PDB file of C-alpha atoms in Angstrom:
ATOM      1  CA  MET A  12     108.008  91.312 100.825  1.00 75.00           C
ATOM      2  CA  LEU A  13     108.642  89.613  97.549  1.00 76.00           C
ATOM      3  CA  GLY A  14     105.032  88.861  96.779  1.00 78.00           C
ATOM      4  CA  SER A  15     103.812  90.876  93.830  1.00 80.00           C
ATOM      5  CA  PRO A  16     102.736  88.247  91.296  1.00 80.00           C
ATOM      6  CA  LYS A  17     103.750  90.101  88.143  1.00 78.00           C
ATOM      7  CA  GLN A  18     107.240  90.997  89.348  1.00 80.00           C
ATOM      8  CA  ARG A  19     108.170  87.345  89.341  1.00 81.00           C
ATOM      9  CA  SER A  20     106.148  85.750  86.549  1.00 87.00           C
ATOM     10  CA  LEU A  21     108.225  83.788  84.077  1.00 91.00           C
ATOM     11  CA  VAL A  22     109.355  85.696  81.007  1.00 87.00           C
ATOM     12  CA  ASP A  23     108.340  84.174  77.659  1.00 86.00           C
ATOM     13  CA  GLY A  24     110.625  81.270  76.881  1.00 86.00           C
ATOM     14  CA  GLN A  25     112.104  81.117  80.377  1.00 90.00           C
ATOM     15  CA  SER A  26     112.089  77.759  82.133  1.00 94.00           C
ATOM     16  CA  LYS A  27     111.214  77.370  85.794  1.00 94.00           C
ATOM     17  CA  GLU A  28     114.687  75.938  86.344  1.00 96.00           C
ATOM     18  CA  GLY A  29     116.321  78.986  84.751  1.00 95.00           C
ATOM     19  CA  ALA A  30     114.106  81.354  86.724  1.00 94.00           C
ATOM     20  CA  TRP A  31     114.884  79.464  89.924  1.00 96.00           C
ATOM     21  CA  LYS A  32     118.629  79.765  89.322  1.00 97.00           C
ATOM     22  CA  LYS A  33     118.342  83.505  88.606  1.00 94.00           C
ATOM     23  CA  ALA A  34     116.163  84.056  91.688  1.00 95.00           C
ATOM     24  CA  VAL A  35     118.662  82.227  93.903  1.00 98.00           C
ATOM     25  CA  GLU A  36     121.539  84.283  92.449  1.00 98.00           C
ATOM     26  CA  LEU A  37     119.681  87.583  92.813  1.00 96.00           C
ATOM     27  CA  LEU A  38     118.438  86.972  96.337  1.00 97.00           C
ATOM     28  CA  SER A  39     121.819  85.651  97.462  1.00 98.00           C
ATOM     29  CA  SER A  40     123.493  88.786  96.116  1.00 98.00           C
ATOM     30  CA  VAL A  41     121.379  91.195  98.194  1.00 98.00           C
ATOM     31  CA  LEU A  42     120.851  89.396 101.496  1.00 98.00           C
ATOM     32  CA  ASP A  43     124.076  90.497 103.210  1.00 98.00           C
ATOM     33  CA  LYS A  44     123.288  94.137 102.402  1.00 98.00           C
ATOM     34  CA  ALA A  45     119.717  93.613 103.601  1.00 98.00           C
ATOM     35  CA  GLY A  46     121.126  92.357 106.889  1.00 97.00           C
ATOM     36  CA  GLU A  47     123.430  95.376 107.220  1.00 98.00           C
ATOM     37  CA  LEU A  48     120.348  97.567 106.812  1.00 98.00           C
ATOM     38  CA  GLY A  49     118.341  95.543 109.330  1.00 98.00           C
ATOM     39  CA  LEU A  50     116.019  94.182 106.640  1.00 97.00           C
ATOM     40  CA  THR A  51     114.580  90.746 106.033  1.00 98.00           C
ATOM     41  CA  ILE A  52     113.316  89.704 102.614  1.00 97.00           C
ATOM     42  CA  CYS A  53     110.158  87.625 102.836  1.00 97.00           C
ATOM     43  CA  LEU A  54     109.215  85.352  99.946  1.00 96.00           C
ATOM     44  CA  GLU A  55     105.430  85.017  99.512  1.00 96.00           C
ATOM     45  CA  PRO A  56     104.169  81.976  97.594  1.00 97.00           C
ATOM     46  CA  LEU A  57     101.039  82.838  95.593  1.00 96.00           C
ATOM     47  CA  SER A  58      98.450  80.727  93.801  1.00 94.00           C
ATOM     48  CA  PRO A  59      98.887  79.645  90.176  1.00 94.00           C
ATOM     49  CA  VAL A  60      96.036  82.008  89.290  1.00 93.00           C
ATOM     50  CA  GLU A  61      98.271  84.929  90.319  1.00 93.00           C
ATOM     51  CA  THR A  62     101.721  83.867  89.125  1.00 93.00           C
ATOM     52  CA  ASP A  63     103.562  80.951  87.576  1.00 93.00           C
ATOM     53  CA  PHE A  64     106.600  80.951  89.869  1.00 94.00           C
ATOM     54  CA  ILE A  65     106.746  79.802  93.509  1.00 96.00           C
ATOM     55  CA  ASN A  66     103.144  78.732  94.003  1.00 96.00           C
ATOM     56  CA  THR A  67     103.369  76.672  97.181  1.00 98.00           C
ATOM     57  CA  VAL A  68     104.846  77.110 100.616  1.00 98.00           C
ATOM     58  CA  ALA A  69     106.917  73.978  99.935  1.00 98.00           C
ATOM     59  CA  GLU A  70     108.478  75.691  96.896  1.00 98.00           C
ATOM     60  CA  GLY A  71     109.078  78.866  98.884  1.00 98.00           C
ATOM     61  CA  MET A  72     110.678  76.921 101.712  1.00 98.00           C
ATOM     62  CA  GLN A  73     112.836  75.037  99.217  1.00 98.00           C
ATOM     63  CA  MET A  74     114.293  78.371  98.127  1.00 98.00           C
ATOM     64  CA  VAL A  75     114.647  79.626 101.718  1.00 98.00           C
ATOM     65  CA  ARG A  76     116.491  76.440 102.675  1.00 97.00           C
ATOM     66  CA  GLN A  77     118.649  76.409  99.545  1.00 98.00           C
ATOM     67  CA  ILE A  78     119.826  79.982 100.091  1.00 98.00           C
ATOM     68  CA  ASN A  79     120.066  79.444 103.858  1.00 98.00           C
ATOM     69  CA  HIS A  80     120.504  83.065 104.918  1.00 98.00           C
ATOM     70  CA  PRO A  81     119.093  84.584 108.130  1.00 98.00           C
ATOM     71  CA  ASN A  82     117.673  87.538 106.178  1.00 98.00           C
ATOM     72  CA  LEU A  83     115.476  85.412 103.902  1.00 98.00           C
ATOM     73  CA  LYS A  84     112.225  84.097 105.345  1.00 98.00           C
ATOM     74  CA  ILE A  85     108.890  82.778 104.143  1.00 98.00           C
ATOM     75  CA  HIS A  86     105.800  84.974 104.027  1.00 98.00           C
ATOM     76  CA  LEU A  87     102.672  82.938 104.750  1.00 98.00           C
ATOM     77  CA  ASP A  88      99.313  84.069 103.331  1.00 98.00           C
ATOM     78  CA  VAL A  89      96.109  82.227 104.229  1.00 98.00           C
ATOM     79  CA  LYS A  90      94.323  83.101 100.961  1.00 97.00           C
ATOM     80  CA  ALA A  91      97.273  81.792  98.940  1.00 97.00           C
ATOM     81  CA  MET A  92      97.602  78.656 101.067  1.00 98.00           C
ATOM     82  CA  CYS A  93      93.900  77.930 100.429  1.00 97.00           C
ATOM     83  CA  SER A  94      94.825  77.243  96.788  1.00 96.00           C
ATOM     84  CA  GLU A  95      97.055  74.330  97.806  1.00 98.00           C
ATOM     85  CA  ALA A  96      95.839  70.726  98.076  1.00 97.00           C
ATOM     86  CA  THR A  97      97.243  70.393 101.610  1.00 98.00           C
ATOM     87  CA  PRO A  98      95.096  71.772 104.465  1.00 98.00           C
ATOM     88  CA  VAL A  99      96.269  75.218 105.603  1.00 98.00           C
ATOM     89  CA  PRO A 100      97.052  74.138 109.204  1.00 99.00           C
ATOM     90  CA  ASP A 101      99.279  71.337 107.870  1.00 98.00           C
ATOM     91  CA  ILE A 102     101.103  73.777 105.596  1.00 98.00           C
ATOM     92  CA  ILE A 103     101.714  76.130 108.520  1.00 98.00           C
ATOM     93  CA  ARG A 104     103.010  73.273 110.662  1.00 98.00           C
ATOM     94  CA  SER A 105     105.444  72.305 107.898  1.00 97.00           C
ATOM     95  CA  VAL A 106     107.312  75.573 108.524  1.00 97.00           C
ATOM     96  CA  ARG A 107     109.229  76.229 111.730  1.00 86.00           C
ATOM     97  CA  GLY A 108     108.334  79.574 113.303  1.00 87.00           C
ATOM     98  CA  GLU A 109     111.838  80.999 112.921  1.00 93.00           C
ATOM     99  CA  ASN A 110     111.500  80.622 109.138  1.00 97.00           C
ATOM    100  CA  ILE A 111     108.390  82.832 109.033  1.00 98.00           C
ATOM    101  CA  GLY A 112     109.000  86.511 108.384  1.00 98.00           C
ATOM    102  CA  HIS A 113     105.471  87.811 107.787  1.00 97.00           C
ATOM    103  CA  PHE A 114     101.947  86.430 107.974  1.00 98.00           C
ATOM    104  CA  HIS A 115      98.849  87.557 106.041  1.00 98.00           C
ATOM    105  CA  VAL A 116      95.495  86.559 107.471  1.00 98.00           C
ATOM    106  CA  ASN A 117      92.570  86.828 105.098  1.00 97.00           C
ATOM    107  CA  ASP A 118      89.877  84.730 103.498  1.00 96.00           C
ATOM    108  CA  SER A 119      89.834  83.044 100.125  1.00 94.00           C
ATOM    109  CA  ASN A 120      86.905  85.322  99.177  1.00 96.00           C
ATOM    110  CA  LEU A 121      89.303  88.326  99.327  1.00 96.00           C
ATOM    111  CA  TYR A 122      87.778  89.726 102.539  1.00 97.00           C
ATOM    112  CA  GLY A 123      89.189  89.660 106.045  1.00 97.00           C
ATOM    113  CA  PRO A 124      89.373  86.669 108.359  1.00 98.00           C
ATOM    114  CA  GLY A 125      85.960  85.559 109.579  1.00 96.00           C
ATOM    115  CA  MET A 126      84.178  87.029 106.571  1.00 97.00           C
ATOM    116  CA  GLY A 127      84.136  83.877 104.470  1.00 96.00           C
ATOM    117  CA  ASP A 128      84.394  80.114 104.672  1.00 96.00           C
ATOM    118  CA  VAL A 129      87.931  79.718 106.033  1.00 98.00           C
ATOM    119  CA  ASP A 130      87.842  78.144 109.506  1.00 97.00           C
ATOM    120  CA  TYR A 131      90.423  79.966 111.597  1.00 98.00           C
ATOM    121  CA  GLY A 132      90.192  77.671 114.638  1.00 98.00           C
ATOM    122  CA  PRO A 133      92.624  75.073 113.239  1.00 99.00           C
ATOM    123  CA  ILE A 134      94.711  77.804 111.592  1.00 98.00           C
ATOM    124  CA  ALA A 135      95.106  79.644 114.903  1.00 98.00           C
ATOM    125  CA  GLU A 136      96.163  76.420 116.605  1.00 98.00           C
ATOM    126  CA  ALA A 137      98.759  75.777 113.901  1.00 98.00           C
ATOM    127  CA  ILE A 138     100.095  79.329 114.219  1.00 98.00           C
ATOM    128  CA  LYS A 139     100.498  78.797 117.958  1.00 97.00           C
ATOM    129  CA  ASP A 140     102.040  75.347 117.428  1.00 97.00           C
ATOM    130  CA  VAL A 141     104.870  76.712 115.260  1.00 97.00           C
ATOM    131  CA  GLY A 142     105.610  79.462 117.766  1.00 96.00           C
ATOM    132  CA  TRP A 143     104.615  82.451 115.618  1.00 96.00           C
ATOM    133  CA  ASP A 144     103.960  85.190 118.179  1.00 95.00           C
ATOM    134  CA  LYS A 145     104.500  88.262 116.033  1.00 96.00           C
ATOM    135  CA  TRP A 146     102.108  90.398 114.002  1.00 96.00           C
ATOM    136  CA  LEU A 147      99.331  88.977 111.893  1.00 97.00           C
ATOM    137  CA  SER A 148      98.623  91.346 109.022  1.00 97.00           C
ATOM    138  CA  VAL A 149      95.078  91.506 107.654  1.00 97.00           C
ATOM    139  CA  GLU A 150      95.236  91.723 103.860  1.00 96.00           C
ATOM    140  CA  VAL A 151      92.010  92.234 101.923  1.00 96.00           C
ATOM    141  CA  PHE A 152      91.201  92.955  98.302  1.00 95.00           C
ATOM    142  CA  LYS A 153      87.515  93.828  98.697  1.00 95.00           C
ATOM    143  CA  TYR A 154      86.622  96.860 100.773  1.00 94.00           C
ATOM    144  CA  ASP A 155      82.861  96.873 101.142  1.00 93.00           C
ATOM    145  CA  PRO A 156      81.105  97.955 103.155  1.00 94.00           C
ATOM    146  CA  ASP A 157      84.195 100.043 104.073  1.00 96.00           C
ATOM    147  CA  PRO A 158      87.793  99.549 105.288  1.00 95.00           C
ATOM    148  CA  GLU A 159      87.097 100.524 108.903  1.00 96.00           C
ATOM    149  CA  THR A 160      84.260  98.012 109.245  1.00 97.00           C
ATOM    150  CA  ILE A 161      86.425  95.274 107.735  1.00 96.00           C
ATOM    151  CA  ALA A 162      89.332  96.133 110.050  1.00 96.00           C
ATOM    152  CA  ARG A 163      87.161  96.134 113.174  1.00 97.00           C
ATOM    153  CA  ALA A 164      85.424  92.871 112.259  1.00 97.00           C
ATOM    154  CA  SER A 165      88.747  91.193 111.406  1.00 97.00           C
ATOM    155  CA  ILE A 166      90.339  92.249 114.692  1.00 97.00           C
ATOM    156  CA  GLU A 167      87.319  91.119 116.698  1.00 98.00           C
ATOM    157  CA  TYR A 168      87.285  87.752 114.948  1.00 98.00           C
ATOM    158  CA  LEU A 169      91.024  87.182 115.386  1.00 98.00           C
ATOM    159  CA  ARG A 170      90.866  88.135 119.065  1.00 97.00           C
ATOM    160  CA  SER A 171      88.461  85.240 119.586  1.00 97.00           C
ATOM    161  CA  TYR A 172      91.369  82.906 118.714  1.00 97.00           C
ATOM    162  CA  PHE A 173      94.433  84.755 120.019  1.00 95.00           C
TER     163      PHE A 173
END
């Protein structure tokens, strides 16, 4: 995953265009080796609150399409997509399933799915519509009451849709 917000924030004085060019060059230079090792690099767009580079799925997909390598995919994250103006199901449907490499399910309140205001009914339908039939990874940033309770509740909630 290439998702950590600080590892890709713009350096002082760097333009987005310059950063984009460097990112394309860097990713392009490692993707063949990643393939030899059986690895896929997944680019995770994050909200502008977290980073200032690649903030939307459209931007992430622009890079994926520009590089056009089978070992570069998009990493979708529900919490991050909630920061976009476009509804999350529409964002998901804008990406073909074969372009998705990883999928985080969570809530915009930093808890697991079903523990906040995000309606997963339409999201689940969109996930099915694009043909994503691989793992959904629960990613949380708040752990109360405890991790096991959050994991069990998240799984139970997701099973009601999948």
